[in-house]
Coordinates of C-alpha atoms and ligand atoms in Angstrom, one line a residue:
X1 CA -4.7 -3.2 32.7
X2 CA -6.3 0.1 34.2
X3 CA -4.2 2.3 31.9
X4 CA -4.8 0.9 28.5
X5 CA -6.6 3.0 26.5
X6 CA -10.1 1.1 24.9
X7 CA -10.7 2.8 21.4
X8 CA -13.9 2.4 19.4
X9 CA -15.0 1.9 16.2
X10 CA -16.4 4.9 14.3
X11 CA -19.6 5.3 12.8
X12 CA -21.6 8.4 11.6
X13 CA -19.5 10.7 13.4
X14 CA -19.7 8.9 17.0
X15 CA -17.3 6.8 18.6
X16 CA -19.0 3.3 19.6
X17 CA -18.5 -0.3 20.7
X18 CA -19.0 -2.6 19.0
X19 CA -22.4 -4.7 19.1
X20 CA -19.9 -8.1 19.9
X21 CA -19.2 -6.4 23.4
X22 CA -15.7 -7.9 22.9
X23 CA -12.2 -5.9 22.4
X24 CA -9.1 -7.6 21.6
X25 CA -5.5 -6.1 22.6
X26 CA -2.9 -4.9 20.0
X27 CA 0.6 -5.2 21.5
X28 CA 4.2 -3.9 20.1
X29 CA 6.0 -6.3 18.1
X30 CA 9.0 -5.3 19.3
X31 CA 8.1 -5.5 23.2
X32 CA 5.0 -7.8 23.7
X33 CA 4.5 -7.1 27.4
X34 CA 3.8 -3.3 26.1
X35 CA -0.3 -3.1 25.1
X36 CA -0.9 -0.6 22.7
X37 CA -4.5 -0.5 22.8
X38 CA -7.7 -2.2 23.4
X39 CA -9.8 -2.7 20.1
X40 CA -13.5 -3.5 19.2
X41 CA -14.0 -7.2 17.8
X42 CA -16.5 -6.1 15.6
X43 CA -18.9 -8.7 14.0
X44 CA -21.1 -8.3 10.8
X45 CA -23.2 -6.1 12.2
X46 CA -21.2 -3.7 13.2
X47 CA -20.2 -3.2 9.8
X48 CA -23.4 -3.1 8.6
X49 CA -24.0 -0.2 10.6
X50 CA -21.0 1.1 9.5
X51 CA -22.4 0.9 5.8
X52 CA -26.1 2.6 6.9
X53 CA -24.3 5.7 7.8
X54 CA -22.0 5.7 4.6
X55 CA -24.7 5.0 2.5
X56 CA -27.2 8.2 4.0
X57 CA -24.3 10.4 4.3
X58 CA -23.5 10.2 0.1
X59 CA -26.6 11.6 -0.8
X60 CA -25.3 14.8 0.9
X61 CA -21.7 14.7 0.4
X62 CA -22.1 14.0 -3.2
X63 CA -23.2 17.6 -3.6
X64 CA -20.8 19.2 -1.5
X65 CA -18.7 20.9 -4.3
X66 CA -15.5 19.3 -4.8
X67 CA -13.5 22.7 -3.4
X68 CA -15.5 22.8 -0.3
X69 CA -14.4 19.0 0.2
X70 CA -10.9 20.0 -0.7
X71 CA -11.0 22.8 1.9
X72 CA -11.6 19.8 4.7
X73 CA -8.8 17.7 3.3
X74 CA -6.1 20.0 3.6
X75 CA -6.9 21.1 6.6
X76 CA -6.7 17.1 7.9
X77 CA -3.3 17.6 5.7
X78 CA -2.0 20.6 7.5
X79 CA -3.3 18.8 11.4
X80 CA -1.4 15.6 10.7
X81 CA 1.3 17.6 9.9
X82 CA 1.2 19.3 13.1
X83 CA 0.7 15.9 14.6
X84 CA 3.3 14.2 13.0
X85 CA 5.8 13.1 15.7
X86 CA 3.6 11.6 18.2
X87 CA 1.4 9.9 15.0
X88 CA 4.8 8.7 14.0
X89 CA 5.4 7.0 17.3
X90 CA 2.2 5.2 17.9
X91 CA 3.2 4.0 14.6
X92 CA 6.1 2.6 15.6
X93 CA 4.9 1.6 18.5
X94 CA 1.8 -1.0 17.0
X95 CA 3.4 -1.9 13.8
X96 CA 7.6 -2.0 15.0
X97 CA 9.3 0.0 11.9
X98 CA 11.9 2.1 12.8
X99 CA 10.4 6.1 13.5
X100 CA 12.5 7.7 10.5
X101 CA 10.5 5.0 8.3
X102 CA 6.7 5.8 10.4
X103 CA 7.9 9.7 9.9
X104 CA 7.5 8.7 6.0
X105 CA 4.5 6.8 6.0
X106 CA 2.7 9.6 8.2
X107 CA 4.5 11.8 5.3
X108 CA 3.0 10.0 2.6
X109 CA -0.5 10.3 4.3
X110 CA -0.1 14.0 4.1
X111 CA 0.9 14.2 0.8
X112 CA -2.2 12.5 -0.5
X113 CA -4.5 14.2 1.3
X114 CA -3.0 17.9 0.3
X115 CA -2.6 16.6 -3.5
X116 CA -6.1 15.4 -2.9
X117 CA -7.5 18.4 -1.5
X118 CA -6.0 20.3 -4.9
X119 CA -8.2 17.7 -6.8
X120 CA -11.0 19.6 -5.4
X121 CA -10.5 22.7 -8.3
X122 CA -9.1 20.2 -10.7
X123 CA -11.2 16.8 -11.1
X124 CA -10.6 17.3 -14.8
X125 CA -12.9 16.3 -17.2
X126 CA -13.2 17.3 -20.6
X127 CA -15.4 19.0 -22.9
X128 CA -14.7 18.4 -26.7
X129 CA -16.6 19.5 -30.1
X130 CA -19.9 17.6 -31.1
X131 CA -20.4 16.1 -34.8
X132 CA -23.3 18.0 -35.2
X133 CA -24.0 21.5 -35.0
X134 CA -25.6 23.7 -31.8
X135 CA -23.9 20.6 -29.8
X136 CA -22.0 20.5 -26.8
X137 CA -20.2 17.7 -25.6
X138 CA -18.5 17.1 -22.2
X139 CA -17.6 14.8 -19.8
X140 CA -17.8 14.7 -15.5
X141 CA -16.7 12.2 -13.0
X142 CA -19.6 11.2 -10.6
X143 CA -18.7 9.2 -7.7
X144 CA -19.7 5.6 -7.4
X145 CA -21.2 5.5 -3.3
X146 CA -20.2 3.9 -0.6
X147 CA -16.4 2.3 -0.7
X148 CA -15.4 -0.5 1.8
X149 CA -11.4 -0.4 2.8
X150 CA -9.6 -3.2 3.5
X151 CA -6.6 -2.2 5.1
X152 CA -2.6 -3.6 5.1
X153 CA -0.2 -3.4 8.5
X154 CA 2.6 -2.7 6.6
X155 CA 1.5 1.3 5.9
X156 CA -0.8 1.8 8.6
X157 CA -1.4 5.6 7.2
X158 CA -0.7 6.2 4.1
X159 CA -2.8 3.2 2.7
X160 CA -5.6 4.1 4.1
X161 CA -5.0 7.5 3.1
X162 CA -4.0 6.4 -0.9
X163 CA -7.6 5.1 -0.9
X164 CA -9.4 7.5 1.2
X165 CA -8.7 10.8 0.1
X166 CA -9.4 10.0 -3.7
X167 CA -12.5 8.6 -2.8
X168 CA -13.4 11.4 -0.1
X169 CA -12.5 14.2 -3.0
X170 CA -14.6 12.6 -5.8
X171 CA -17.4 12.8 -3.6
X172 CA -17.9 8.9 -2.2
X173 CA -18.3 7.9 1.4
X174 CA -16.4 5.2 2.8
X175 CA -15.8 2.2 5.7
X176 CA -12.5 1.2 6.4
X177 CA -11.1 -1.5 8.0
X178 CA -7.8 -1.5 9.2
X179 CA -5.8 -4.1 9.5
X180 CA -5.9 -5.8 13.3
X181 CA -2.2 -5.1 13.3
X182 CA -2.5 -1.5 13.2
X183 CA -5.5 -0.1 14.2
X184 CA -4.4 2.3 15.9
X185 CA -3.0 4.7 12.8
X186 CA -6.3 4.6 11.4
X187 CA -8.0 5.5 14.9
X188 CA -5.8 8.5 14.7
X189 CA -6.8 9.2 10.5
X190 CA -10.4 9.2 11.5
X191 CA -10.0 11.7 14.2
X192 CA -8.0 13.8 12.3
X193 CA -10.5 14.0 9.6
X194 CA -13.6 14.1 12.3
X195 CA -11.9 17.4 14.2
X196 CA -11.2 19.0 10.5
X197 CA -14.7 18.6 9.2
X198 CA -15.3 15.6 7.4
X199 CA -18.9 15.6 8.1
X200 CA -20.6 12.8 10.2
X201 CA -21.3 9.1 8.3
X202 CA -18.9 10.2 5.4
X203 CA -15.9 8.5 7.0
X204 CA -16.5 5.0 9.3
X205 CA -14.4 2.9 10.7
X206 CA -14.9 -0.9 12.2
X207 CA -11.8 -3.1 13.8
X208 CA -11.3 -6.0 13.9
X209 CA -10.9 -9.8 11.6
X210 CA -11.0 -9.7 8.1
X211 CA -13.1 -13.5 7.5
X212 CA -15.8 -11.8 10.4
X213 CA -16.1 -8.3 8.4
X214 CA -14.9 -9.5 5.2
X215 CA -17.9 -10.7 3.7
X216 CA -20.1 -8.0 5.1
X217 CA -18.2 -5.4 3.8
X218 CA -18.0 -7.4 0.1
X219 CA -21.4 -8.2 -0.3
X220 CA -23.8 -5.4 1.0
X221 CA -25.8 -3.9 -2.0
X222 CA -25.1 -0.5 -0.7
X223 CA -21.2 -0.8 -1.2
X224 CA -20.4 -0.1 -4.7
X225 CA -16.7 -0.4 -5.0
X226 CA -13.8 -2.4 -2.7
X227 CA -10.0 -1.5 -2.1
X228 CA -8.4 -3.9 -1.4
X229 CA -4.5 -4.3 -0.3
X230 CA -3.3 -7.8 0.8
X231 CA -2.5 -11.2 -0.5
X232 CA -2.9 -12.5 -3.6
X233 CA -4.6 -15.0 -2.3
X234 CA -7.1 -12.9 -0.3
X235 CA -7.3 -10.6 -3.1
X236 CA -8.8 -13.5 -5.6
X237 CA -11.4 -14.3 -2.7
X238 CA -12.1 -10.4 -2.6
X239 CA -12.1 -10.3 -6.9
X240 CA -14.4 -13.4 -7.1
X241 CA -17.1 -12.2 -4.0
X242 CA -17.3 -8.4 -6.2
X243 CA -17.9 -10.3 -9.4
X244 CA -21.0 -11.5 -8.6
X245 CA -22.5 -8.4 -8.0
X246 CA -20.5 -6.5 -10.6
X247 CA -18.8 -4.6 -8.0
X248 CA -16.2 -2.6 -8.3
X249 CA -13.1 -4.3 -6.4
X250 CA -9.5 -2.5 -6.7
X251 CA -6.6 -4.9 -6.1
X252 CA -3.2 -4.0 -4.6
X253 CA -1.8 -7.6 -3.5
X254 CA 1.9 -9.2 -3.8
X255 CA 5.2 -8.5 -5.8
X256 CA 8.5 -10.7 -6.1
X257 CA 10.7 -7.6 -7.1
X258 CA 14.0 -7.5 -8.6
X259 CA 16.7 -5.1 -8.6
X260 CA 19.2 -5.8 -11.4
X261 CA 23.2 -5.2 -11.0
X262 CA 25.0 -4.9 -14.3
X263 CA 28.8 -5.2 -14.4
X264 CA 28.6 -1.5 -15.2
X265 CA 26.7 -0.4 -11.9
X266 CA 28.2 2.1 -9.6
X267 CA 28.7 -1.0 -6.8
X268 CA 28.2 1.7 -3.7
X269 CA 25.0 2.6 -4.9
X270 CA 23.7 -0.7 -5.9
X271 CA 24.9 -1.8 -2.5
X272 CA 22.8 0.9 -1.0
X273 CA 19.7 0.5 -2.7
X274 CA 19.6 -3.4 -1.9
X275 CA 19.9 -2.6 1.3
X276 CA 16.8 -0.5 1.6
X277 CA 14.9 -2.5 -0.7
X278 CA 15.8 -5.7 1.0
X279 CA 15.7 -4.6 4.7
X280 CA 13.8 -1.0 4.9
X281 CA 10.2 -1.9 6.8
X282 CA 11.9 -5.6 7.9
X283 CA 11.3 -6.5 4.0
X284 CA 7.7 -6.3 4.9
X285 CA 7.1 -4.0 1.7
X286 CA 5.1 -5.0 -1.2
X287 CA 7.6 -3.1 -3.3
X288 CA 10.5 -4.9 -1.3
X289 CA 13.5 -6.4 -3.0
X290 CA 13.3 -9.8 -2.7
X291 CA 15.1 -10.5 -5.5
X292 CA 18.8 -8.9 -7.2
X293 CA 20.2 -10.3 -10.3
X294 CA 24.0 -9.3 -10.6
X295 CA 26.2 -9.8 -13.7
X296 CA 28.7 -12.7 -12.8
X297 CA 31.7 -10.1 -13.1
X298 CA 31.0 -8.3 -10.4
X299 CA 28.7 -10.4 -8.6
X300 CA 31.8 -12.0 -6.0
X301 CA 32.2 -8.0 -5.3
X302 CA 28.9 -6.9 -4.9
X303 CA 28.1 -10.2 -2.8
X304 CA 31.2 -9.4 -0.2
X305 CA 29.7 -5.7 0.1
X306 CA 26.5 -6.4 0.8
X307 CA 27.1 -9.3 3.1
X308 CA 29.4 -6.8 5.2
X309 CA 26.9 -4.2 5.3
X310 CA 24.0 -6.3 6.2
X311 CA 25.9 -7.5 8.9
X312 CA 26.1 -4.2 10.5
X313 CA 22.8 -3.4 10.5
X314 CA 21.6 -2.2 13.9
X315 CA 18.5 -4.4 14.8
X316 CA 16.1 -3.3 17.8
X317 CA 13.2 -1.0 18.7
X318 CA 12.2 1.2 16.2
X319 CA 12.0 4.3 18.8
X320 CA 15.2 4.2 18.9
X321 CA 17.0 6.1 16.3
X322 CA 19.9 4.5 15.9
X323 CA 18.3 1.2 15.2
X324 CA 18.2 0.3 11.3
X325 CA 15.5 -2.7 11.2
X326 CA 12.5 -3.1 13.5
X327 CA 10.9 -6.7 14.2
X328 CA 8.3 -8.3 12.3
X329 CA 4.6 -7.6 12.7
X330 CA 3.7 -11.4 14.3
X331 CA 4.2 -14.4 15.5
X332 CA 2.6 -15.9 12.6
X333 CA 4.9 -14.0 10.0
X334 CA 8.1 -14.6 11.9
X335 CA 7.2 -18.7 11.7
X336 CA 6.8 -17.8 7.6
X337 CA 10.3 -16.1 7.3
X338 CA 11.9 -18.6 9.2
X339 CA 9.9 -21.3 7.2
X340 CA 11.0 -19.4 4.0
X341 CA 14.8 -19.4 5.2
X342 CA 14.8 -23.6 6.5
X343 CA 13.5 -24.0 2.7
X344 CA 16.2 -21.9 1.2
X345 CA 18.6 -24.0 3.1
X346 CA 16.9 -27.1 2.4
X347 CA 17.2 -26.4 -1.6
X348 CA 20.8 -25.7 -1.7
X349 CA 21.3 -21.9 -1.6
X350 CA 24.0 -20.8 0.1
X351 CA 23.2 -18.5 3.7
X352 CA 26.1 -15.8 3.5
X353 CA 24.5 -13.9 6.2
X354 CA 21.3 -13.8 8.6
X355 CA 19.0 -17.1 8.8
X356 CA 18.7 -16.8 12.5
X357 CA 15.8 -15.3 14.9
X358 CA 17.6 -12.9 17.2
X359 CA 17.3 -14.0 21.3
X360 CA 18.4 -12.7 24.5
X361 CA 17.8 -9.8 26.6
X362 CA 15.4 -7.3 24.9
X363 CA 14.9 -9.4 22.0
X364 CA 13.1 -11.8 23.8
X365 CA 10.0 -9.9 23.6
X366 CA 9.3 -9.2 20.3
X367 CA 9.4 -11.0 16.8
X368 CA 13.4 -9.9 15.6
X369 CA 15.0 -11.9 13.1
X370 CA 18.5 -11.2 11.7
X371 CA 18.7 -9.6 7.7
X372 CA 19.4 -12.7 5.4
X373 CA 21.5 -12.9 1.9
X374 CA 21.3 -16.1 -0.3
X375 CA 23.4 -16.1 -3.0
X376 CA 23.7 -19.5 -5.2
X377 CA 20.1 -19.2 -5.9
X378 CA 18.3 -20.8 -9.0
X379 CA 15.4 -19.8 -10.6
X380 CA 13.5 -22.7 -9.7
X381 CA 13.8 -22.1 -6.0
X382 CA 10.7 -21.6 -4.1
X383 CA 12.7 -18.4 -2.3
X384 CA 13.1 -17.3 -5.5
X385 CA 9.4 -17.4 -6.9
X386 CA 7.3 -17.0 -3.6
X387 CA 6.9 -13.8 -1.9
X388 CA 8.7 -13.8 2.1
X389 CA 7.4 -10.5 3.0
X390 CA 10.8 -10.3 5.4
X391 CA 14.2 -9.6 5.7
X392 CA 15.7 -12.0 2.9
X393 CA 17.7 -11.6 -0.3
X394 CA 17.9 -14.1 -2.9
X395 CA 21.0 -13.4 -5.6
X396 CA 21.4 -14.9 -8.8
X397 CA 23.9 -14.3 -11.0
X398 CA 23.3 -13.5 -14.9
X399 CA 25.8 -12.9 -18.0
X400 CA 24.0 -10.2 -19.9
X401 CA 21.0 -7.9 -20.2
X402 CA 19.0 -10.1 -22.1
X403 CA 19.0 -12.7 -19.3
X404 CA 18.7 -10.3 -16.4
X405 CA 15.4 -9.1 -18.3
X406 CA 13.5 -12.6 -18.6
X407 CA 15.0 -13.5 -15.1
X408 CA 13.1 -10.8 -14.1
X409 CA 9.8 -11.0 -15.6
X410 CA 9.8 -14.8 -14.5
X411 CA 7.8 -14.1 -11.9
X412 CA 3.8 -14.3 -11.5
X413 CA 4.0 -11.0 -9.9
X414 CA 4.9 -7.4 -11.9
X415 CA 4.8 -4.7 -9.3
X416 CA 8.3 -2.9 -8.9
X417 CA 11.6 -3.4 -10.3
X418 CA 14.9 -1.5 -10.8
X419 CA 18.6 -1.4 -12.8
X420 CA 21.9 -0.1 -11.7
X421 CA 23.5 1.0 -14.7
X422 CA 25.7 3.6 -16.4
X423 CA 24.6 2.5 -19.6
X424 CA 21.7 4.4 -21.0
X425 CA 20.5 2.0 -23.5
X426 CA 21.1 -0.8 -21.0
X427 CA 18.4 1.4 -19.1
X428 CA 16.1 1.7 -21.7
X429 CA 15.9 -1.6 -22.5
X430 CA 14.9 -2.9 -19.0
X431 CA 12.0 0.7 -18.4
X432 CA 10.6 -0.9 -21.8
X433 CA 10.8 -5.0 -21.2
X434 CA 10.2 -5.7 -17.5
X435 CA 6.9 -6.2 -16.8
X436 CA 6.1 -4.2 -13.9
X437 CA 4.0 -0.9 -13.0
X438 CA 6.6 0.9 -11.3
X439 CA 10.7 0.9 -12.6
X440 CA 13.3 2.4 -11.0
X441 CA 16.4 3.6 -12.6
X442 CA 19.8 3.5 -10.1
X443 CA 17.3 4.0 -7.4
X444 CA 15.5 0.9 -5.0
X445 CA 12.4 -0.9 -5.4
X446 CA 10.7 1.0 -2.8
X447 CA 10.2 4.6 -2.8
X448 CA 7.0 5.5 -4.6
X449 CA 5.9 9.1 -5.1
X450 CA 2.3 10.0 -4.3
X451 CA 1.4 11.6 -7.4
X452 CA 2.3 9.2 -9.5
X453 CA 0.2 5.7 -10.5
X454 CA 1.1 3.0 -7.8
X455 CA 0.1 -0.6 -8.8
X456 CA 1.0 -4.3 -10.6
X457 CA 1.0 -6.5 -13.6
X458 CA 0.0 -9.7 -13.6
X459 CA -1.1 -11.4 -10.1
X460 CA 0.0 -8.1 -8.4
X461 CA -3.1 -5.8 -9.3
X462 CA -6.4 -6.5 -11.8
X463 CA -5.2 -3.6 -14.0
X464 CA -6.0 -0.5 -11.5
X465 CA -3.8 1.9 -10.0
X466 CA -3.5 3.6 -6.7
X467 CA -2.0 6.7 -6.2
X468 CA -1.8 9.3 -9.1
X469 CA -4.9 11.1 -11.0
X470 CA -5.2 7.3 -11.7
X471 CA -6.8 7.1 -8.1
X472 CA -9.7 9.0 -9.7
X473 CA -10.2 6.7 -12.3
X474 CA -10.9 4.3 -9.7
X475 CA -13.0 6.2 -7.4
X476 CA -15.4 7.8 -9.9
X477 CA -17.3 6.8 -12.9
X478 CA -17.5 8.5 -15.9
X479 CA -21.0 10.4 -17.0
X480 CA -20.8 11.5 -20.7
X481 CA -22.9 14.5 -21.3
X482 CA -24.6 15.9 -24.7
X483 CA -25.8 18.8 -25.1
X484 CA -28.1 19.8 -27.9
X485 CA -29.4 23.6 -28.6
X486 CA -30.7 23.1 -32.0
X487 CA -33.8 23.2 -31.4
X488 CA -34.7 19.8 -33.4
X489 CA -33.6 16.0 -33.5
X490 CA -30.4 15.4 -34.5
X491 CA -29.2 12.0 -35.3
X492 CA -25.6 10.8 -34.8
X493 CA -23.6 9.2 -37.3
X494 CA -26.7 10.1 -39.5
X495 CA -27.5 13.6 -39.6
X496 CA -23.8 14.7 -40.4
X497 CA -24.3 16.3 -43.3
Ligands
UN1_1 C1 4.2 -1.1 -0.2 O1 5.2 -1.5 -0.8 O2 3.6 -1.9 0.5 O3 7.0 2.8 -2.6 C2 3.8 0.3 -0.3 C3 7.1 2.7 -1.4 C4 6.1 3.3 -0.5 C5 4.8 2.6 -0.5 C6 5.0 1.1 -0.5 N1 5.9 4.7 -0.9 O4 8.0 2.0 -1.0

């Protein structure tokens, strides 16, 4: 035990334990006897503290002019760039996906924060004429205060760093809580943005359970906005606590998504982007395809292709680079995708590959399970309409557009979805009818782009994006300002004349 490392939460620019006096250990999910760190347990308190400092830090950060914030941010871009390897394998090391995936997510945590720091001399507003005369009319975005985080496993960096560096740009301060999972990521984000500059109390940071830190982080006065990304089922909790108080909440939660084969698909590549939809990040993706509808001529094809590639996938450590699919986070999600698969099993579909937890030797010690294919789904299936977050692919088989497209929007979810098709109006026809807020076009489910919107219809989202300029919709409110040098009273929609 001498040699594990304790980390601390941070608040107002110091690291400190938390008021609990407890830590907890976060260990590798794909080796169990390795300890990645020790962690504060923090309790209410601890985020209250947390909240104090954000909340006296705004009413200085607030002025700092937005290129002078920018200037910080991409140097925190350009030091987790230089950082990126060994980020990239504490990564893998706490949360188990394989390092060419962790390389990405540390990617996508740079990305933000340079196309952030660029925000700085944009932050667009605009200024438009006035109905009367010796009028001027314009508009700014003012930031909203202090933002609580609440943290996913599944991107240890870049989701923190979707929500952070919008807010940090359009002047807010924040608390984050990572997930327990993978605190570690977020140990490192904070440090990088500490050593660049981000001044003390404008970043904080508290470990530990979301029911202790939850509610504190909810219902303090001083926090004006939440992030949330999660559950559905957390998120309504999260939705309904913010509406009392007319808070702000930002919901990212789950997704069912479908990638659609049509008998004129380029078979290869549909092959290929199933595979890393289905079984890129273990299938522990929001934006994972969970879901494929294939026309019934091609589907005997496409199902013996993909059945043969799954079966060679390499499954292991995720330091190791020739492994393809890392474990699962936990114990307690490993019970769910082997609950999910016993009920596929139990309502008829047919297991073509996978279904088993992978023992022996190495394996032993963490939480591997094989990659799974149903095919002989049904719509009404439970693996069909509930979301796994793992390894498992449900087929169904369709006999035109028109029934790939409501098979696809059957769902209560509407984050990602995608076609393999030569035909262009085939194409067009599923970007306009699915009912999702990201659609992919011969390309997976998963793959998002940091400058554009990122976000879900229906029980995925409560109409907010993250991601995009539509980040700074979220993490600033707009002031509409008039400007009258007339000299006299002027009445809109009266004195027009
Ligand atoms: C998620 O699915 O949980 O689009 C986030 C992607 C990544 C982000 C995914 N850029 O797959």
């Amino acid at each position: 035990m001498s040699n594990v490392t304790e980390y601390k939460n941070f608040i107002n620019g110091q690291w400190v334990a938390s008021k609990s006096g407890q830590t907890y250990e976060n260990r590798n999910p794909a080796n169990t006897d390795q300890i990645i760190g020790l962690f504060q347990q923090s309790v209410a308190a601890d985020a209250t503290a947390a909240i104090e400092a954000a909340s006296a830090a705004f009413k200085k950060w607030r002025l700092v002019p937005a290129p002078k914030r920018g200037e910080i941010l991409y140097n925190v871009a350009k030091r987790l760039f230089d950082n990126k390897e060994e980020l990239s394998s504490d990564m893998t090391r706490e949360m188990g996906k394989v390092i060419k995936e962790t390389r990405g997510d540390v990617q996508e945590a740079i990305d933000m924060t340079f196309y952030m720091a660029g925000e700085g001399r944009r932050l667009f507003g605009i200024t438009t004429p006035s109905e009367l005369a010796n009028k001027f009319n314009m508009t700014i975005r003012q930031p909203l205060g202090v933002c609580s985080f609440i943290a996913p496993w599944n991107f240890p960096m870049a989701i923190p760093a979707w929500k952070m560096m919008p807010a940090l740009i359009c002047g807010n301060t924040i608390v984050i809580k990572p997930s327990e999972h993978t605190p570690l990521s977020v140990v490192n984000l904070m440090k990088a943005c500490h050593e660049e500059g981000v001044p003390p109390g404008v970043i904080n940071m508290v470990t530990g359970d979301g029911p202790v830190l939850g509610p504190a982080l909810i219902t303090d006065p001083r926090v004006k906005i939440v992030s949330f990304t999660g559950s559905t089922r957390t998120g309504r909790i999260v939705s309904e606590a913010c509406a009392k108080n007319f808070k702000h909440a930002c919901l990212e939660m789950g997704g069912k998504n479908v990638e659609i084969v049509m008998d004129d698909a380029n078979l290869e590549l549909a092959v290929d982007g199933a595979l890393w939809g289905a079984f890129g990040t273990t299938g522990q993706r929001c934006t994972a395809t969970s879901r494929l509808v294939c026309h019934k001529d091609v589907i005997e094809k496409f199902t013996s292709m993909i059945v043969e590639r799954a079966k060679k996938l390499q499954v292991g450590n995720g330091l190791d680079e020739a492994t393809d699919m890392g474990p699962i986070i936990n114990q307690k999600q490993l019970d769910n995708v082997m609950k999910y698969i016993e009920i596929g099993k139990s309502e008829g579909a047919r297991l073509q590959t996978g279904g088993e937890r992978l023992t022996g030797g190495e394996y032993d010690k963490g939480y591997f399970v094989q990659p799974t294919v149903f095919t002989d789904v049904t719509a009404d299936m439970r693996i069909w309409k509930e979301e796994i977050f793992g390894p498992v692919l449900s087929i169904v088989s369709c006999s035109s557009l028109d029934e790939a497209i409501n098979l696809a929007n059957d769902t209560v979810y509407g984050l990602s979805a995608s076609i393999y098709t030569q035909d262009v109006n085939s194409a067009y026809t599923a970007m306009r009818d699915i009912n999702t807020g990201i659609f992919y076009v011969n390309a997976p489910t998963i793959g998002a782009e940091t400058h554009l919107p990122f976000g879900g219809t229906k029980e995925t989202g409560n109409g907010h994006r993250e991601a995009g300029t539509a980040a700074l919709d979220v993490f600033s409110e707009w002031k509409s300002i008039y400007v009258d040098f007339s000299g006299k009273l002027q009445r809109a929609q009266i004195d027009t004349e």
